[in-house]
Each structure stands twice: as C-alpha cells, then as structure tokens.
Amino acid sequence: FKGDNHTRIGYDLAGACLPWKRWTQIAYFCKRVNCELIFMINALRGRKKIECPEKIDCRHNFKRNPCCTAWQKGSNWNSTNALEFLKKVAHAASINNNSPRIFGFEFGNELAGRKGIQAHLTPQNYGDGFLELKRMVDDLWGNVVEEVRPKIIGPNSAFQEKWNSEFLRYISDHGEKVDILTSHMYTLGAGV
C-alpha cells in the first residue's frame, strides 16, 4: 500500500492486489489447518470519489471535511475484476474436489450510511452492488449444494437500524435475501 492523506484510511484504495499464486497459498494453508476462508470484495471499485482540495488532509481531519468520504451519486460498483476473480475460484473448485472451501465473500467494509469510514453509501447504492455480487456467485456456484456455495456477507459496518432496515427491504424487494448480515460493535469506541 502506498500512503495517501487524501483518503480517510490513509492509503490509496486502488493500489492493492492479491496475486493468484498468493491466493492459492492462503487458501491451501486454510485447508491444511481446517479453517474456512472469507474474502472481502472491494465494493468501491469503479465508484467515483469526490476530490477534496489539494491541502485537505483526510487521514487526520476527516470529520471537518465531508469531501473525505463523499462519493459521486450514481457512481456504481465495477464488478469486472471481482467477476474474473470469482471465475478463477469457482473453476479451481470445480476441477479439484480437494480445493479449499470458501465460506463466503464480504462485500466491502465500513461503507454503510453516516457511520461508514471510507464512504457513506446509501442502502440502495450498496444494495445494487451486493445483488450483483450475489448473482455472480449464484451463477458460478449455482449447481452446488447450499452448504458448499459461498455465502454473501455484508454490510460489515457499525449497526444503523434505519440503514440496515432499508438495505434488507431493498434486497427483499428484489426477491433476494442476505446470507449473513454483519455489523461491527465498537463498545469502547472505534479506535480512530
């Protein structure tokens, strides 16, 4: 990762990539020690961030600068990279019954509503990407038993009753369900 004070978390979101060889090493390590893997999919890929003025330090002064976590309305998730990754994972599982089990895919982290850290996505905007990821997994793992199909997990943010209710209603209105609903509890504070 490359340090970048123009983002709330302090590094450029576009810079990280997990090579397939490293993914395979991690997956087989999990298989050897009998764990199941959950992998987070970048839910911000393709979305357009609103740029802050040059002198704004989002890493240290994000609370005073709304531009630090603002994303353009109508900018949507680009699933191209995720689809290629999912195809490789599904293909590896289909040709090798001994391949590691992928328990699930998390769609983003800390992006929901006003309590999001790097973004404040609406339930509908987050939901559109969530549904797309769910359809991709269903298409690629469609003919396997439910226990083997990777779960779709989200929203992975601090609990917000109104946001979560709207998100679940949006998913349900599209004839789907959330496999695993997650929220983060920071009883002692977020530590930021």
XYZ file of C-alpha atoms in Angstrom:
192
model
C 0.000 0.000 0.000
C 1.095 3.492 -0.733
C 0.420 6.194 1.869
C -2.081 8.849 0.780
C -3.550 11.517 3.050
C -6.318 12.225 0.521
C -8.218 9.151 1.716
C -9.840 8.669 5.094
C -7.898 5.463 5.778
C -4.520 6.863 4.742
C -3.669 4.829 1.643
C -4.652 4.651 -1.999
C -7.602 2.302 -2.450
C -6.619 1.297 -5.988
C -3.130 0.037 -5.213
C -3.614 -3.339 -3.551
C -3.940 -6.596 -5.435
C -3.654 -10.188 -4.296
C -1.812 -12.282 -6.926
C -3.420 -15.637 -7.750
C -0.348 -17.539 -6.525
C -0.643 -15.877 -3.093
C -4.405 -16.510 -3.014
C -3.744 -20.207 -3.651
C -1.148 -20.329 -0.861
C -3.540 -18.733 1.607
C -6.432 -20.958 0.536
C -4.407 -24.165 0.885
C -2.993 -23.023 4.224
C -6.583 -22.684 5.438
C -7.369 -26.142 4.152
C -4.361 -27.636 5.989
C -5.333 -26.059 9.316
C -9.045 -26.773 8.778
C -10.365 -23.242 8.525
C -12.747 -21.707 6.045
C -11.889 -18.576 4.128
C -13.850 -15.327 3.960
C -12.605 -12.865 1.378
C -13.564 -9.198 1.161
C -14.527 -7.873 -2.272
C -13.737 -4.188 -2.941
C -17.183 -2.583 -3.100
C -15.734 0.821 -4.032
C -14.023 -0.280 -7.244
C -15.297 1.857 -10.101
C -17.131 4.340 -7.909
C -16.049 7.953 -8.342
C -14.779 9.762 -5.257
C -15.395 13.465 -4.903
C -11.965 15.060 -4.804
C -11.012 17.314 -1.913
C -8.961 20.477 -2.392
C -5.213 19.719 -2.523
C -4.356 20.889 1.015
C -7.049 18.809 2.797
C -5.586 16.052 4.995
C -8.370 13.475 5.074
C -6.402 10.983 7.100
C -6.176 13.310 10.103
C -9.043 15.811 9.603
C -11.845 13.789 8.011
C -14.523 14.912 10.498
C -14.221 18.539 9.413
C -14.075 17.761 5.694
C -17.111 15.973 4.220
C -15.292 15.601 0.888
C -13.049 12.952 2.533
C -15.802 10.319 2.471
C -18.006 11.642 -0.355
C -18.600 9.603 -3.490
C -20.454 10.810 -6.554
C -24.132 9.906 -6.598
C -24.874 7.471 -9.355
C -21.335 6.083 -9.499
C -21.704 2.341 -9.291
C -19.566 -0.646 -8.447
C -17.452 -2.017 -11.303
C -17.633 -5.790 -10.889
C -15.269 -6.749 -13.736
C -12.274 -7.515 -11.519
C -14.393 -9.354 -8.939
C -16.031 -11.477 -11.636
C -12.654 -12.576 -13.021
C -11.500 -13.489 -9.515
C -14.727 -15.393 -8.736
C -14.480 -17.292 -12.032
C -10.975 -18.477 -11.124
C -12.042 -19.506 -7.618
C -15.124 -21.351 -8.917
C -13.119 -23.033 -11.689
C -10.450 -24.192 -9.224
C -13.185 -25.686 -7.034
C -14.883 -27.394 -10.000
C -11.748 -29.169 -11.236
C -10.420 -30.155 -7.826
C -12.721 -31.638 -5.200
C -9.851 -31.235 -2.752
C -9.727 -27.439 -3.189
C -10.154 -25.244 -0.108
C -13.675 -24.272 0.923
C -14.508 -20.624 0.552
C -17.047 -19.861 3.257
C -18.033 -16.503 1.877
C -17.354 -13.171 0.263
C -17.809 -9.926 2.182
C -18.974 -7.008 0.086
C -16.901 -4.061 1.263
C -16.084 -2.882 4.763
C -17.292 0.167 6.711
C -19.145 1.779 3.789
C -22.708 1.972 5.101
C -24.528 5.198 5.793
C -23.358 8.023 8.016
C -21.147 5.711 10.096
C -19.140 4.464 7.140
C -15.422 5.117 7.390
C -14.285 5.376 3.765
C -17.690 6.040 2.207
C -21.317 6.721 3.122
C -23.208 4.634 0.581
C -26.992 4.579 0.575
C -28.765 1.258 1.179
C -29.834 1.251 -2.474
C -26.394 2.017 -3.901
C -24.719 -0.580 -1.672
C -27.609 -2.970 -2.336
C -27.206 -2.781 -6.115
C -23.602 -3.966 -5.871
C -24.499 -6.556 -3.228
C -27.187 -8.004 -5.511
C -24.771 -8.086 -8.440
C -22.194 -9.984 -6.362
C -24.892 -12.399 -5.174
C -25.998 -13.059 -8.771
C -22.395 -13.716 -9.832
C -21.866 -16.237 -7.026
C -25.228 -17.880 -7.735
C -24.345 -18.174 -11.435
C -20.867 -19.589 -10.796
C -21.801 -21.936 -7.937
C -25.448 -22.447 -8.956
C -25.446 -26.210 -9.183
C -23.688 -26.988 -5.901
C -25.397 -27.786 -2.630
C -26.237 -24.826 -0.408
C -23.655 -25.847 2.219
C -20.836 -25.525 -0.330
C -21.930 -22.335 -2.122
C -20.022 -19.343 -0.733
C -22.159 -17.008 1.363
C -22.532 -13.308 0.554
C -21.806 -11.257 3.662
C -22.451 -7.603 4.445
C -22.660 -4.722 5.151
C -19.722 -5.010 7.592
C -20.303 -1.604 9.184
C -21.347 -0.150 12.517
C -25.009 -1.036 13.104
C -27.511 1.600 11.999
C -31.098 0.450 12.430
C -32.641 2.648 9.732
C -29.884 1.962 7.170
C -29.955 -1.821 7.804
C -33.779 -1.926 7.606
C -33.760 -0.079 4.287
C -30.974 -2.304 2.958
C -32.782 -5.525 3.915
C -36.059 -4.238 2.466
C -34.267 -3.290 -0.778
C -32.728 -6.760 -1.093
C -36.066 -8.409 -0.280
C -37.912 -6.213 -2.807
C -35.556 -7.673 -5.430
C -36.528 -11.220 -4.457
C -33.289 -11.999 -2.632
C -32.043 -12.462 0.897
C -28.806 -11.676 2.680
C -26.904 -14.848 3.550
C -25.161 -13.291 6.546
C -25.859 -9.820 7.917
C -22.894 -8.386 9.772
C -22.353 -5.311 11.878
C -19.418 -4.028 13.853
C -19.747 -3.191 17.532
C -17.272 -0.766 18.995
C -18.299 -0.785 22.634
C -15.112 1.023 23.654
C -15.014 3.264 20.595
C -13.673 2.796 17.103
C -10.074 3.455 17.978
C -9.645 6.115 15.297
